[in-house]
CSV table of C-alpha atoms and ligand atoms in Angstrom, one decimal:
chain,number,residue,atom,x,y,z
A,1,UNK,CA,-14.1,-1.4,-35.0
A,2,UNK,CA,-11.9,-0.3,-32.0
A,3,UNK,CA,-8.6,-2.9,-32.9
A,4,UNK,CA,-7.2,-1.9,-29.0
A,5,UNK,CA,-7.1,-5.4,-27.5
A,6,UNK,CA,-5.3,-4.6,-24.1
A,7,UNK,CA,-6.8,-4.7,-21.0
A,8,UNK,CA,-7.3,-1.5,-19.2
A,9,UNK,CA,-7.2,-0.4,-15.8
A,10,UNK,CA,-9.6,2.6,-15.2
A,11,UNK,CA,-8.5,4.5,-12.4
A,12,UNK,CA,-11.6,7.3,-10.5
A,13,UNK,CA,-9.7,9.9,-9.4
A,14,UNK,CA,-12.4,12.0,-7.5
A,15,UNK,CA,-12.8,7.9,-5.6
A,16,UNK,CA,-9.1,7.9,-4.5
A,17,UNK,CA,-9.9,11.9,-3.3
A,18,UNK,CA,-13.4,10.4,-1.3
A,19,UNK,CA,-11.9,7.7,-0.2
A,20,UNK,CA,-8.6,9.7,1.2
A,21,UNK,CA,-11.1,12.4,2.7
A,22,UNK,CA,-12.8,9.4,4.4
A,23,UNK,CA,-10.4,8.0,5.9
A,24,UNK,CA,-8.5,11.1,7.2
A,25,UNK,CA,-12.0,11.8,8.6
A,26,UNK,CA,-12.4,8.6,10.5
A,27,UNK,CA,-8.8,8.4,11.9
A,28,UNK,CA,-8.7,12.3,13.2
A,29,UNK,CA,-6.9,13.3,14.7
A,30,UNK,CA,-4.2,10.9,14.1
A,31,UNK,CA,-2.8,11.7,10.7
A,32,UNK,CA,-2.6,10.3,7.7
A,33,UNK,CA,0.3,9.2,6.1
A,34,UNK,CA,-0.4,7.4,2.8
A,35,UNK,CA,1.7,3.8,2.1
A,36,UNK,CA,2.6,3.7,-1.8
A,37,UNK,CA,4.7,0.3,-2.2
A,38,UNK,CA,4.8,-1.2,-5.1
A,39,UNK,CA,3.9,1.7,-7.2
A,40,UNK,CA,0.5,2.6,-5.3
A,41,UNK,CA,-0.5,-0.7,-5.1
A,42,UNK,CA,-0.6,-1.2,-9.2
A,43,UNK,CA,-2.3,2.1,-9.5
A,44,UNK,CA,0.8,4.2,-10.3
A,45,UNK,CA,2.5,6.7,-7.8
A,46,UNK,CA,2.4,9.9,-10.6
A,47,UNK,CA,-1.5,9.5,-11.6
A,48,UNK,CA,-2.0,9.4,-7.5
A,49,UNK,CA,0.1,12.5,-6.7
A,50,UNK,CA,-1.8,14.3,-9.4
A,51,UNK,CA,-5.0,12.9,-8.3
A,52,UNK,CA,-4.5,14.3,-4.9
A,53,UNK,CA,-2.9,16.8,-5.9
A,54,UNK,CA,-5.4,19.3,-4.3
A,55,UNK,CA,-5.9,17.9,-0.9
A,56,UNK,CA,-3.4,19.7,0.6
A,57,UNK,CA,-3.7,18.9,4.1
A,58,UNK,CA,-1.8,15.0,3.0
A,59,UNK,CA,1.9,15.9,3.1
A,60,UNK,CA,3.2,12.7,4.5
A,61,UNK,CA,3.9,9.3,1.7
A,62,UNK,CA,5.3,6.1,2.9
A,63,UNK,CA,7.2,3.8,0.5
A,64,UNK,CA,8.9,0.6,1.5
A,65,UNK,CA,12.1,1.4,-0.6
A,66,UNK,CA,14.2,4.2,-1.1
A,67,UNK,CA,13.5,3.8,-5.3
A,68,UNK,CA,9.9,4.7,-4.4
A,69,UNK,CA,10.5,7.0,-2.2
A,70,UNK,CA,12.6,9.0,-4.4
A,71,UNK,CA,9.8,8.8,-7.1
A,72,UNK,CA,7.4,10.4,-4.5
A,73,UNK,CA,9.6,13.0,-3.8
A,74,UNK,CA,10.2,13.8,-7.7
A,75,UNK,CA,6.1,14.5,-7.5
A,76,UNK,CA,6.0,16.1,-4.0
A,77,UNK,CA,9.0,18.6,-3.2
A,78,UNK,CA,7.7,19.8,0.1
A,79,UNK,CA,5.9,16.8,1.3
A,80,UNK,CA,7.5,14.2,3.8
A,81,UNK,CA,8.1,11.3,2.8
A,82,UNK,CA,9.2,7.8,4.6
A,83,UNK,CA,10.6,4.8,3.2
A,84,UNK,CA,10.6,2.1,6.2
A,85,UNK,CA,13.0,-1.1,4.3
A,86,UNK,CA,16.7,-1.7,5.3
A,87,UNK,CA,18.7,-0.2,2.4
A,88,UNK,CA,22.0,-0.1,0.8
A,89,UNK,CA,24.9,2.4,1.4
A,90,UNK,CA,24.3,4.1,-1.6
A,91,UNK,CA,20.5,4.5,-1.4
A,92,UNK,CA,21.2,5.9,1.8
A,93,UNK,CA,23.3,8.4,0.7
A,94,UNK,CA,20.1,9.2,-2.0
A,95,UNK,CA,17.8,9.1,0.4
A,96,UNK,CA,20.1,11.6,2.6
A,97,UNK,CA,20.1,14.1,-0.1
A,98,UNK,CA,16.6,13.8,-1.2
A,99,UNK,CA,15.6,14.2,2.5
A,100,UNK,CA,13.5,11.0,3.1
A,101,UNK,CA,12.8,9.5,6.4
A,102,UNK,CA,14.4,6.4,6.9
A,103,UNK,CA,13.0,3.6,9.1
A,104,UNK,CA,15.5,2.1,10.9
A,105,UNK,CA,14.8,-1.8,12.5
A,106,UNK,CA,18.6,-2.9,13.0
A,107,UNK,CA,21.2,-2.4,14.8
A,108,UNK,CA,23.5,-2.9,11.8
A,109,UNK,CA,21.5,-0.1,9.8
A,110,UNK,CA,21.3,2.2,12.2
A,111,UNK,CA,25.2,2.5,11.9
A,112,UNK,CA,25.5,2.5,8.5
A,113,UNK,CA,22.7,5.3,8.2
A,114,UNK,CA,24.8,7.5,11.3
A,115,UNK,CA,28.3,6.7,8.2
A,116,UNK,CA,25.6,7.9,5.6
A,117,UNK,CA,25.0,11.0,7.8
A,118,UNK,CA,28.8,12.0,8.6
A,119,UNK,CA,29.5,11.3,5.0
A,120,UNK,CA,26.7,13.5,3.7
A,121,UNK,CA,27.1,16.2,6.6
A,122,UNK,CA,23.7,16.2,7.1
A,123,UNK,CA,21.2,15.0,10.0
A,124,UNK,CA,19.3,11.7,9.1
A,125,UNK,CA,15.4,11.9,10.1
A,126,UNK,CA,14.4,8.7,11.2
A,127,UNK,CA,12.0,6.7,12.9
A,128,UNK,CA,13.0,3.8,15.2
A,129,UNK,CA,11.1,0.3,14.6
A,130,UNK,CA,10.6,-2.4,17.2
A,131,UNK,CA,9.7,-5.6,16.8
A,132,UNK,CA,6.1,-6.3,18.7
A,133,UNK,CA,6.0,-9.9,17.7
A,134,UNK,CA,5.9,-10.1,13.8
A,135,UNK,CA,9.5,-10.6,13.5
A,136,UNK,CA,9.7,-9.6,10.0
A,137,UNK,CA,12.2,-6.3,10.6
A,138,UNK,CA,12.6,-4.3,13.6
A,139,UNK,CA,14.7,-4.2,17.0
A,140,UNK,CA,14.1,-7.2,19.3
A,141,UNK,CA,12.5,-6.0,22.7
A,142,UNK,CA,15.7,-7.0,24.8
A,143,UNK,CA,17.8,-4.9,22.8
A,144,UNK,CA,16.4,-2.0,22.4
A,145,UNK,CA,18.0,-0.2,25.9
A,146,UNK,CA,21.3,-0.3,23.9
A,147,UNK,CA,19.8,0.5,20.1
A,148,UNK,CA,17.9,3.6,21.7
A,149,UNK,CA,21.1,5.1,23.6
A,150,UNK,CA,23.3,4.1,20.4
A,151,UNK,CA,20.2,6.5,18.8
A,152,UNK,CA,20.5,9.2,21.5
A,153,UNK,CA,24.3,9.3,21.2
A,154,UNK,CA,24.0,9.8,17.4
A,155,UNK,CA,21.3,12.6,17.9
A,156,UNK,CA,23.7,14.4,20.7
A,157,UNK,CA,26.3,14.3,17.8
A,158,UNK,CA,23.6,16.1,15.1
A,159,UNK,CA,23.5,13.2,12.8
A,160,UNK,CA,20.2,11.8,13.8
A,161,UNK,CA,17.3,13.3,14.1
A,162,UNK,CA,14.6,10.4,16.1
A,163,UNK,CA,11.5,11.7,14.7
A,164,UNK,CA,9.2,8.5,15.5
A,165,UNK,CA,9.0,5.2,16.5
A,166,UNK,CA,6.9,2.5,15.0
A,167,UNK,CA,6.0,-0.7,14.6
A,168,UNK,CA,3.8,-3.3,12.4
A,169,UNK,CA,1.2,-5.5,13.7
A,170,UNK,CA,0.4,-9.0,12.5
A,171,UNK,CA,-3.9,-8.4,12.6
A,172,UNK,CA,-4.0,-11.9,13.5
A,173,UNK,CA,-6.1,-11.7,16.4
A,174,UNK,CA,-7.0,-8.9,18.7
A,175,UNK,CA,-5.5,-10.4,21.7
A,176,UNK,CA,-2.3,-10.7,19.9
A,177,UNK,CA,-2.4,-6.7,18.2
A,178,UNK,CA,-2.9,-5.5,22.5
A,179,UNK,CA,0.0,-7.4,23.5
A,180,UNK,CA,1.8,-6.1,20.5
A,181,UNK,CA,0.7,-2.5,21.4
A,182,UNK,CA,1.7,-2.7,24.8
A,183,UNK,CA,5.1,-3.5,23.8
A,184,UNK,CA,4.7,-0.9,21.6
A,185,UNK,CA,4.2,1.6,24.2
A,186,UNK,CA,7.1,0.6,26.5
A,187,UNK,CA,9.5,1.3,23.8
A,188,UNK,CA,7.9,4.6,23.1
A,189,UNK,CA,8.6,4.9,26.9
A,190,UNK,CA,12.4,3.9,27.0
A,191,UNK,CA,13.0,6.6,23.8
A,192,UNK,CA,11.7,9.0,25.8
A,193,UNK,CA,13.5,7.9,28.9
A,194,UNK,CA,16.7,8.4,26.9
A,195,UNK,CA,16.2,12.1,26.3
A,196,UNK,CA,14.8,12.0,23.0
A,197,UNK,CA,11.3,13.6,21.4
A,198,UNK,CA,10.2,11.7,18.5
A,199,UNK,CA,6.7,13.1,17.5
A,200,UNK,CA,5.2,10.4,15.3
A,201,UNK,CA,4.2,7.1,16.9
A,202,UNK,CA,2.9,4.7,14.2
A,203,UNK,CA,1.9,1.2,14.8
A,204,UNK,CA,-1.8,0.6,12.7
A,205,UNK,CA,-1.9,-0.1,8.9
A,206,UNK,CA,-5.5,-0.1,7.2
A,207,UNK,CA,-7.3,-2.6,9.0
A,208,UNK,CA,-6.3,-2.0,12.8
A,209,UNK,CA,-6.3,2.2,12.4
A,210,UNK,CA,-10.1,1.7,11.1
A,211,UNK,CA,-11.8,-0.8,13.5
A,212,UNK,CA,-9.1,-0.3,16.9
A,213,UNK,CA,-8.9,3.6,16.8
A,214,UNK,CA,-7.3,2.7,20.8
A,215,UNK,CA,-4.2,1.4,18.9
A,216,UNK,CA,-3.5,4.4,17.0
A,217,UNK,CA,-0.3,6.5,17.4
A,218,UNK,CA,0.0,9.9,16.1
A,219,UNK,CA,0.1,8.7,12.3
A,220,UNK,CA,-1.5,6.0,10.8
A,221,UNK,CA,-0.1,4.0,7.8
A,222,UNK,CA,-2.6,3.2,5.3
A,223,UNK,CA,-3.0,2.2,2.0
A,224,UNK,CA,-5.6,-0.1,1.0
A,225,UNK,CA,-8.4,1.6,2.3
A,226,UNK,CA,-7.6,5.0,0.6
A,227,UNK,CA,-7.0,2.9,-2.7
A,228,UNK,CA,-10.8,1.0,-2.0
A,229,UNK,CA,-9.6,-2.3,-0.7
A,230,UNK,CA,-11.6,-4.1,1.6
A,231,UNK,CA,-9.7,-6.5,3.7
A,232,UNK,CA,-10.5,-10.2,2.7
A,233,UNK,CA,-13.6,-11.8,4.4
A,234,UNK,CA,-14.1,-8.2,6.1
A,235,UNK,CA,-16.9,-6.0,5.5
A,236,UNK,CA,-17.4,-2.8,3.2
A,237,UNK,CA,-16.3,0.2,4.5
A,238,UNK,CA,-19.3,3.3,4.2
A,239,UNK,CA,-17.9,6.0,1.8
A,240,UNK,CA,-15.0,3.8,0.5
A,241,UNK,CA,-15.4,2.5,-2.9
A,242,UNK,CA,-12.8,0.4,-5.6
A,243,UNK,CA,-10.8,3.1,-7.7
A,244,UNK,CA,-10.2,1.0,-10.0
A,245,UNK,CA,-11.9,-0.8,-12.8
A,246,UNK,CA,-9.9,-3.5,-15.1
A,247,UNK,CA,-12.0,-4.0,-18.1
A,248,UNK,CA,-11.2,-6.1,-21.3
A,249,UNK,CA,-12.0,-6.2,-24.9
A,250,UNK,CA,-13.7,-9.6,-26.5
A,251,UNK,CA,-11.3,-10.7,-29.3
A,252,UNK,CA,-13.4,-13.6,-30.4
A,253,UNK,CA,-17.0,-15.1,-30.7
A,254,UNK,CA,-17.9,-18.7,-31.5
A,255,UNK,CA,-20.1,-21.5,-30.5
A,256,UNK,CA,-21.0,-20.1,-26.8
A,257,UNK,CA,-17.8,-18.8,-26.3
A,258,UNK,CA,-16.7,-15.3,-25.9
A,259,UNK,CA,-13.0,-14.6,-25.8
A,260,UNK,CA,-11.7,-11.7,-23.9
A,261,UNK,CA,-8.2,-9.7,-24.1
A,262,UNK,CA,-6.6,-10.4,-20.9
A,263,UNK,CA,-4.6,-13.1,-19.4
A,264,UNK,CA,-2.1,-14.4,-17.3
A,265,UNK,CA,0.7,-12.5,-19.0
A,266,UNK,CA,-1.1,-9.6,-18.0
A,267,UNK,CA,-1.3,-10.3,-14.4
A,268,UNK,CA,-4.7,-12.1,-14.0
A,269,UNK,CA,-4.1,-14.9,-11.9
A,270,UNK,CA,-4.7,-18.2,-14.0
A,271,UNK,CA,-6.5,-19.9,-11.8
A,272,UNK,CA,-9.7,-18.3,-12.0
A,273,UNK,CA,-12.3,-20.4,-13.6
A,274,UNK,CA,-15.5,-19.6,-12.8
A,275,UNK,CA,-15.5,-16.7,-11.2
A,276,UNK,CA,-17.6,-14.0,-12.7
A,277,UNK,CA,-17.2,-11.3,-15.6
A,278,UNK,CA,-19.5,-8.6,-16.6
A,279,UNK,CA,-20.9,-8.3,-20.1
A,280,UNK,CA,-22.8,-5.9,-21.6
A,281,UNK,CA,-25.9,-8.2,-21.0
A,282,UNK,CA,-25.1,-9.2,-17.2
A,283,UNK,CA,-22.8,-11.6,-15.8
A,284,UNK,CA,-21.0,-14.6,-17.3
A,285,UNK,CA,-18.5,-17.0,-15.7
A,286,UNK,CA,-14.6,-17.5,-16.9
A,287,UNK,CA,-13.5,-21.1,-18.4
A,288,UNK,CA,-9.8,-21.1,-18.8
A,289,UNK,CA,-7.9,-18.4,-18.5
A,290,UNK,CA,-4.9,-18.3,-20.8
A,291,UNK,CA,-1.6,-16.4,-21.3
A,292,UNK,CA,-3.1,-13.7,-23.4
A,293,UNK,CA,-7.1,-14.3,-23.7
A,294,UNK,CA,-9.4,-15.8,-21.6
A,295,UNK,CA,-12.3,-17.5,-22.6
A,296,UNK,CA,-15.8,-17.2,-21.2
A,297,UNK,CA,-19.4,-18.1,-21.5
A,298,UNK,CA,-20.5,-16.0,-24.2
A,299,UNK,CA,-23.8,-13.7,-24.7
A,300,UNK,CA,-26.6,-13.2,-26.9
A,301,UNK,CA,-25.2,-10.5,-29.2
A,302,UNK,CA,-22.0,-10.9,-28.3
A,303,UNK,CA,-19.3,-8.7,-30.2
A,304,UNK,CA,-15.5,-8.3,-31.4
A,305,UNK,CA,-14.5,-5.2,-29.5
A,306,UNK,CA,-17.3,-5.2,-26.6
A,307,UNK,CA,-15.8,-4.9,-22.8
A,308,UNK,CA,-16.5,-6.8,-20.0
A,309,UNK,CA,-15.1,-5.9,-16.6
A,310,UNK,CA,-13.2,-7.8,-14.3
A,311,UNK,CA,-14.0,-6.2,-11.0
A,312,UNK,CA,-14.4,-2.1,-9.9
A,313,UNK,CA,-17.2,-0.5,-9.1
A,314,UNK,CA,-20.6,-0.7,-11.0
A,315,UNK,CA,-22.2,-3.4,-13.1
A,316,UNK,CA,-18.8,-5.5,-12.8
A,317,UNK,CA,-18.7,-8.9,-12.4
A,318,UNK,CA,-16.8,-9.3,-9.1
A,319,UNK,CA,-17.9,-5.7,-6.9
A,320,UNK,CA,-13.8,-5.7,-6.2
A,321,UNK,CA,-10.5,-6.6,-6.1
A,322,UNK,CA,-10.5,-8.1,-3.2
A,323,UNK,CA,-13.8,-10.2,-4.5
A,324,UNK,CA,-12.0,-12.0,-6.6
A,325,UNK,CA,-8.9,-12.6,-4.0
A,326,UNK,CA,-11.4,-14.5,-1.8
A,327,UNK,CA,-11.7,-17.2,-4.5
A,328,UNK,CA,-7.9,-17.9,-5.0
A,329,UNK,CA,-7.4,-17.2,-0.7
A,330,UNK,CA,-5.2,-14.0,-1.5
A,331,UNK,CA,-5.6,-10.6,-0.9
A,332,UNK,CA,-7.2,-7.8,-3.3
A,333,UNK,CA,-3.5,-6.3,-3.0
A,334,UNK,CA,-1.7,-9.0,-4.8
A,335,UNK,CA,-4.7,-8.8,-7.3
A,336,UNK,CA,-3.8,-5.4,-8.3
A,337,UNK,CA,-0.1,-5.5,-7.9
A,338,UNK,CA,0.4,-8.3,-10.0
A,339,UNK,CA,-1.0,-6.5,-13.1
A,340,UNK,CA,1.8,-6.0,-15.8
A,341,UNK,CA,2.4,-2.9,-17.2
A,342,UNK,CA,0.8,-3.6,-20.4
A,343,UNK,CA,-2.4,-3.5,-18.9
A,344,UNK,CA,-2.8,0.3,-19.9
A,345,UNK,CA,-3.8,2.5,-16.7
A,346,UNK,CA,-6.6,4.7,-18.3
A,347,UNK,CA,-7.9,8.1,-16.1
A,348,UNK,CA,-11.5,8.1,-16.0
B,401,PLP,C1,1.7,-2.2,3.4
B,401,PLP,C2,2.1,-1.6,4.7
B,401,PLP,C3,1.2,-0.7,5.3
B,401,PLP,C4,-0.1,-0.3,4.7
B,401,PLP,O1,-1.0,-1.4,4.9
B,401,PLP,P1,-2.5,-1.4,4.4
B,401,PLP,O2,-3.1,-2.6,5.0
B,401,PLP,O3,-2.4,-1.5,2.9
B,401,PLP,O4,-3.1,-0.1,4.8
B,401,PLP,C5,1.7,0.0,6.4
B,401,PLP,N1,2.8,-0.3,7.0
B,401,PLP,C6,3.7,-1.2,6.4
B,401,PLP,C7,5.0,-1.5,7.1
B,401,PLP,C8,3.3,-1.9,5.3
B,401,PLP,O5,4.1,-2.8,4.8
């Protein structure tokens, strides 16, 4: 009997490089630049590199931190590589030397960044953020004349280089994403009006780059939908599919009740009773889930060692991620990112 009791996370490779391939397609010709926060969305930022490491024509990686971002560029020497958060003086200087793009959506960070660049002697590449109405990070409308010109005169000077300008959009409502993209184009306007050439424009994450192709810039950030995750309560995408497949041993068997190898220690969100697993002879629903183990309506033959699956692709019990996020009102994302690291990614 197989005595590995810890969850696994089975991750397609030749899914991720469909999925990429689809994607790319649908978005052309804005390009693709892939979003790996928090380590590829639970899939692992190595395994992904390697995975795509054949599709040649992706060369651009975004990361929210500069930690990430260095990770990415420990995989991908040539490729570009943008990490979009504020950071701190000394990840700027890393960030400087490793030659990441740096997104810039303060005032206050765009002169720390222009120190980071006199210290380093070298140009910064960055793209410029405004705020279109999500006021999460980025320059406020009404002060981006004077953030843009404090920009130009640092460019003038050779330690900027103004690459893009971007911007995040709420996907709240439609009406809201055009009045956030028509913001987005005046400030494309006023960087131009100050003399400078940024050749990115990036506004549209998964969602918005796939059903509003009118909002796209010249890049698109995606991530979800090149890892297989739908957005919650919307539809299935044609020629995306799950990469991933988190599958547990049963540990026990008794009385109608099959135990299974995975809890909330491991990530699984405790508050999933009743949603379904699959067994080896269909579907069953989840009881309690516990730290470690989580128990489960049990099957006619029924065995120590037998896997069920979680969600992925296939005969699973949930079709994905994102599935089960819709019971417990999150997000596939958080599904996947929460998974600990002892849930043992496995190739497949
Ligand atoms: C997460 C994130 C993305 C990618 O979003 P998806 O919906 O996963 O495609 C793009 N841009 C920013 C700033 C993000 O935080």
């Amino acid at each position: 009997m197989d005595t590995v009791t810890t969850p696994v996370l089975e991750l397609s490779a030749a899914q991720l490089v469909r999925n990429v391939a689809a994607v790319r397609d649908h978005i052309a010709p804005s390009r693709l630049m892939l979003a790996m926060k928090d380590d590829a969305y639970g899939h692992g930022i190595a395994w992904v590199l390697d995975a795509l490491a054949s599709d040649s024509a992706l060369n651009h990686f975004g990361s929210f931190d500069v930690d990430t971002g260095l990770r990415i560029r420990e995989c991908r020497p040539d490729a570009r590589v943008f990490a979009w958060t504020t950071s701190a003086d000394d990840e700027i200087a890393a960030a400087l030397d490793a030659g990441l793009e740096l997104g810039i959506g303060t005032a206050e960070y765009l002169q720390r960044v222009i120190s980071g660049a006199r210290g380093r002697g070298r140009a910064a590449d960055v793209h410029l953020k405004i705020d279109t109405g999500l006021r999460r990070n980025g320059v406020r409308p009404e002060d981006w004349g004077e953030f843009v010109a404090e920009a130009a005169k640092a460019q003038r000077a050779g330690l900027l280089n103004v690459i893009g300008v971007w911007s995040h959009l709420a996907e709240a409502s439609d009406a809201e994403d055009d009045e956030a993209a028509a913001a987005f184009r005046r400030a494309v306007d006023a960087v131009r009006a100050a003399g400078l050439s940024p050749r990115d424009t990036h506004l549209t994450a998964s969602a918005a780059s796939w059903w509003r192709p009118e909002l796209r810039g010249t890049v698109c950030r995606i991530g979800a939908f090149c890892y297989g995750i739908r957005s919650a309560d919307g539809p299935e995408i044609p020629g995306i599919r799950p990469v991933a497949t988190l599958r547990a041993r049963v540990v026990e068997v008794r009385e109608g009740e099959a135990t299974v190898g995975i809890g909330a220690l491991h990530g699984l969100p405790s508050v999933l009773a009743g949603a379904p697993v699959g067994t080896p002879a269909g579907v069953r629903r989840i009881r309690a889930v516990g730290d470690v183990a989580t128990t489960m309506d049990s099957w006619d033959g029924a065995q120590v060692g037998d896997l069920v699956s979680v969600f992925g692709p296939g005969e699973s019990g949930e079709s994905d991620a994102t599935a089960l996020a819709e019971r417990i009102d999150t997000v596939g994302e958080e599904i996947l990112t929460r998974l600990s690291s002892t849930v043992q990614r496995v190739p497949v």
